[in-house]
Coordinates of C-alpha atoms in Angstrom, one line a residue:
X1 CA 0.0 0.0 0.0
X2 CA 1.4 3.4 -1.0
X3 CA 1.9 5.9 1.8
X4 CA 1.1 8.7 -0.7
X5 CA -2.2 7.5 -2.3
X6 CA -3.5 11.0 -2.9
X7 CA -0.3 12.7 -4.3
X8 CA -1.3 15.8 -6.2
X9 CA -5.0 15.1 -6.0
X10 CA -7.5 18.0 -5.3
X11 CA -9.7 16.9 -2.4
X12 CA -12.6 18.7 -0.8
X13 CA -13.3 17.8 2.8
X14 CA -16.5 19.3 4.3
X15 CA -17.0 19.7 8.1
X16 CA -13.2 19.8 8.3
X17 CA -13.0 21.9 11.4
X18 CA -13.1 19.2 14.0
X19 CA -13.8 15.5 14.7
X20 CA -13.7 13.0 11.8
X21 CA -13.4 15.8 9.3
X22 CA -10.2 17.1 10.8
X23 CA -8.9 13.6 11.1
X24 CA -9.6 13.0 7.4
X25 CA -8.0 16.3 6.4
X26 CA -4.7 15.6 8.3
X27 CA -4.5 12.1 7.0
X28 CA -5.0 13.3 3.4
X29 CA -2.3 15.9 3.9
X30 CA 0.2 13.3 5.0
X31 CA -0.6 11.4 1.8
X32 CA 0.1 14.3 -0.5
X33 CA -3.4 15.7 -1.2
X34 CA -4.1 19.3 -2.0
X35 CA -7.0 20.3 0.2
X36 CA -10.0 22.5 0.2
X37 CA -11.1 22.6 3.9
X38 CA -14.8 23.5 4.2
X39 CA -16.5 24.6 7.4
X40 CA -18.7 27.4 8.5
X41 CA -16.7 28.0 11.7
X42 CA -13.4 29.9 11.9
X43 CA -11.8 26.9 13.7
X44 CA -11.2 25.4 10.2
X45 CA -8.3 28.0 9.9
X46 CA -6.5 26.0 12.7
X47 CA -6.9 22.8 10.7
X48 CA -5.5 24.6 7.6
X49 CA -2.5 25.6 9.6
X50 CA -1.9 22.0 10.7
X51 CA -2.2 20.9 7.1
X52 CA 0.4 23.4 6.1
X53 CA 2.7 22.3 8.9
X54 CA 2.6 18.8 7.3
X55 CA 3.9 20.3 4.0
X56 CA 0.5 20.2 2.2
X57 CA -1.6 22.8 0.6
X58 CA -4.8 23.8 2.5
X59 CA -7.3 26.3 1.1
X60 CA -10.1 27.4 3.5
X61 CA -13.7 27.7 2.3
X62 CA -16.0 29.1 4.9
X63 CA -19.7 28.9 4.1
X64 CA -23.1 27.4 4.8
X65 CA -23.4 24.1 3.0
X66 CA -27.0 23.7 4.0
X67 CA -27.6 26.1 1.0
X68 CA -27.1 25.6 -2.7
X69 CA -25.2 28.9 -2.8
X70 CA -22.7 27.7 -0.2
X71 CA -22.1 24.5 -2.1
X72 CA -21.6 26.2 -5.5
X73 CA -19.2 28.7 -3.9
X74 CA -17.2 25.8 -2.4
X75 CA -16.9 24.1 -5.8
X76 CA -15.9 27.4 -7.4
X77 CA -13.1 27.9 -4.7
X78 CA -11.8 24.4 -5.4
X79 CA -11.7 24.9 -9.2
X80 CA -10.1 28.3 -8.8
X81 CA -7.4 26.9 -6.5
X82 CA -6.6 23.6 -8.2
X83 CA -8.4 23.6 -11.6
X84 CA -10.3 20.4 -10.7
X85 CA -11.9 18.3 -8.0
X86 CA -10.7 14.7 -7.8
X87 CA -12.3 13.7 -4.6
X88 CA -15.2 15.1 -2.5
X89 CA -15.7 13.9 1.0
X90 CA -19.1 15.0 2.5
X91 CA -18.7 15.0 6.2
X92 CA -21.2 17.7 7.4
X93 CA -23.9 16.4 9.7
X94 CA -24.7 15.4 13.2
X95 CA -27.8 15.3 15.4
X96 CA -28.7 18.6 17.1
X97 CA -31.3 17.5 19.6
X98 CA -31.6 14.2 21.6
X99 CA -35.2 13.2 22.4
X100 CA -38.0 10.8 21.5
X101 CA -39.5 11.6 18.2
X102 CA -42.8 12.8 19.7
X103 CA -40.9 15.5 21.5
X104 CA -39.5 17.0 18.3
X105 CA -41.0 20.3 17.2
X106 CA -41.7 20.7 13.4
X107 CA -39.0 23.3 13.1
X108 CA -36.5 21.0 14.8
X109 CA -37.2 18.2 12.4
X110 CA -36.6 20.5 9.5
X111 CA -33.4 21.8 11.0
X112 CA -32.1 18.2 11.5
X113 CA -32.8 17.3 7.8
X114 CA -31.1 20.5 6.7
X115 CA -28.1 19.8 8.8
X116 CA -27.5 16.1 8.0
X117 CA -28.9 15.6 4.4
X118 CA -28.8 18.9 2.5
X119 CA -25.1 19.6 2.6
X120 CA -24.4 16.2 1.0
X121 CA -27.2 16.7 -1.6
X122 CA -26.0 20.2 -2.5
X123 CA -22.3 19.4 -2.6
X124 CA -22.8 16.3 -4.8
X125 CA -24.9 18.4 -7.2
X126 CA -22.3 21.2 -7.2
X127 CA -19.2 19.0 -8.1
X128 CA -20.8 16.4 -10.4
X129 CA -21.0 18.5 -13.6
X130 CA -17.2 19.1 -13.4
X131 CA -16.6 15.4 -12.7
X132 CA -18.8 14.3 -15.5
X133 CA -17.0 16.6 -17.9
X134 CA -13.6 15.1 -16.8
X135 CA -15.0 11.5 -16.8
X136 CA -13.5 10.8 -13.4
X137 CA -14.0 11.5 -9.8
X138 CA -14.7 10.0 -6.4
X139 CA -17.3 11.0 -3.8
X140 CA -17.4 9.6 -0.3
X141 CA -20.4 10.4 1.8
X142 CA -20.3 10.1 5.6
X143 CA -23.4 8.4 6.8
X144 CA -24.2 6.7 10.1
X145 CA -25.3 3.3 11.5
X146 CA -27.8 5.5 13.4
X147 CA -30.3 4.8 10.6
X148 CA -31.3 2.2 13.2
X149 CA -31.2 4.0 16.5
X150 CA -33.2 5.8 19.2
X151 CA -33.8 9.4 20.2
X152 CA -32.6 11.0 17.0
X153 CA -35.1 9.9 14.4
X154 CA -34.8 13.0 12.1
X155 CA -31.1 12.4 12.0
X156 CA -31.7 8.8 11.2
X157 CA -34.0 9.7 8.4
X158 CA -31.4 12.2 7.0
X159 CA -28.7 9.6 7.0
X160 CA -31.0 7.1 5.3
X161 CA -31.4 9.7 2.6
X162 CA -27.6 9.9 2.3
X163 CA -27.5 6.1 1.8
X164 CA -30.2 6.3 -0.9
X165 CA -28.4 9.2 -2.6
X166 CA -25.2 7.3 -2.6
X167 CA -26.6 4.2 -4.2
X168 CA -28.6 6.0 -6.8
X169 CA -25.9 8.5 -7.8
X170 CA -23.5 5.6 -8.2
X171 CA -25.8 3.8 -10.6
X172 CA -26.3 7.0 -12.5
X173 CA -22.7 8.0 -12.9
X174 CA -20.7 4.8 -13.1
X175 CA -20.8 5.3 -16.9
X176 CA -19.0 8.6 -16.3
X177 CA -16.1 7.1 -14.5
X178 CA -17.3 8.4 -11.1
X179 CA -17.3 6.2 -8.0
X180 CA -19.7 7.1 -5.1
X181 CA -19.7 5.3 -1.8
X182 CA -20.5 6.0 1.8
X183 CA -19.1 5.2 5.2
X184 CA -21.7 4.6 7.9
X185 CA -19.9 5.6 11.0
X186 CA -20.7 4.1 14.4
X187 CA -20.3 5.7 17.8
X188 CA -16.9 7.4 17.7
X189 CA -14.8 8.7 20.6
X190 CA -13.8 12.3 19.9
X191 CA -12.6 15.3 21.9
X192 CA -15.2 17.7 23.1
X193 CA -16.6 19.7 20.2
X194 CA -15.1 23.2 20.0
X195 CA -18.3 24.4 18.3
X196 CA -21.3 22.4 19.8
X197 CA -24.2 21.4 17.5
X198 CA -26.6 22.7 20.1
X199 CA -25.4 25.6 22.3
X200 CA -28.0 24.8 25.0
X201 CA -26.7 22.5 27.7
X202 CA -28.6 19.2 28.2
X203 CA -31.1 19.2 31.1
X204 CA -31.5 16.2 33.3
X205 CA -34.1 14.5 31.1
X206 CA -32.0 15.1 28.0
X207 CA -28.9 13.7 29.7
X208 CA -30.9 10.5 30.4
X209 CA -32.0 10.3 26.7
X210 CA -28.4 10.9 25.6
X211 CA -27.2 8.1 27.9
X212 CA -29.8 5.9 26.2
X213 CA -28.2 6.6 22.8
X214 CA -24.8 5.7 24.3
X215 CA -26.1 2.5 25.8
X216 CA -27.9 1.5 22.6
X217 CA -24.9 2.3 20.4
X218 CA -22.6 0.1 22.5
X219 CA -25.2 -2.7 22.7
X220 CA -25.7 -2.7 18.9
X221 CA -21.9 -3.0 18.3
X222 CA -20.7 -6.6 18.4
X223 CA -17.4 -5.2 19.8
X224 CA -19.4 -3.4 22.6
X225 CA -17.5 -0.2 22.3
X226 CA -17.1 3.1 20.5
X227 CA -14.6 3.4 17.6
X228 CA -11.8 5.9 17.2
X229 CA -11.5 8.7 14.8
X230 CA -8.6 6.9 13.1
X231 CA -10.8 3.8 12.5
X232 CA -13.3 6.0 10.7
X233 CA -10.7 7.9 8.8
X234 CA -9.0 4.7 7.6
X235 CA -12.3 3.5 6.0
X236 CA -13.0 6.9 4.4
X237 CA -9.6 7.1 2.8
X238 CA -9.8 3.6 1.6
X239 CA -13.1 4.4 -0.3
X240 CA -11.6 7.6 -1.6
X241 CA -8.5 5.9 -2.9
X242 CA -7.8 3.8 -6.0
X243 CA -7.5 0.8 -3.7
X244 CA -11.3 0.6 -3.9
X245 CA -11.4 1.0 -7.6
X246 CA -14.0 -1.8 -8.1
X247 CA -16.3 -0.5 -5.4
X248 CA -19.2 1.9 -6.0
X249 CA -22.7 2.3 -4.7
X250 CA -21.8 0.8 -1.4
X251 CA -22.4 1.8 2.2
X252 CA -19.6 0.5 4.4
X253 CA -20.7 0.2 8.1
X254 CA -17.8 1.0 10.5
X255 CA -19.6 0.4 13.8
X256 CA -17.9 -2.7 15.3
X257 CA -20.4 -5.0 13.6
X258 CA -23.4 -2.7 13.8
X259 CA -24.8 -2.8 10.3
X260 CA -27.2 0.2 10.8

């Protein structure tokens, strides 16, 4: 296996400011990628600095990928910087509220879908014309095994949409030399978020619901544990690389045996 699988490739990583996205960005930098680091938070500038310390190129694109305008601007930044997009890794998403479905307000349901489905929809739509024209490209969508889980049903539905999008786009664009896959992440140990998805601290009831998610996640994993960021990153980079050249339209569960 080459240690420089992405030498010279232009790669977009969304949600690059922290967690799995940051881990993906740093791993790609070590393997020679030229990166566009997308996030709506200023913390992505810190990741860009880390990328440059590794000797790689890191261009920052700050914007709201829940909108079509944000996604098209991201694609434009990548084309302006590198002239092409070889790989798109869609990593934006994450549940905002933790509660039984009947507790969700209509506006919360809509916000969850916007957060965890629309950035992937919009970014795929933005980069595909360029990839089709070049007759090559790779897209890796970050999904979740929480398509079967409790207390975050809108998030589960959004990630189910990501899985369907992945399968259907792969069927549509295999003829164009484009591979599209997804990694369904399981529970993942990560440092505390620098920018929380929900600025409101959990009350006692919400803490019990959150603990219910943790318990269910570990119980659903055959390994009875959370994974590491590195374990998720390894799977994402595999699907983004030529090592998976005969794989498309697949959703790879990385949840210790939990198939989602």
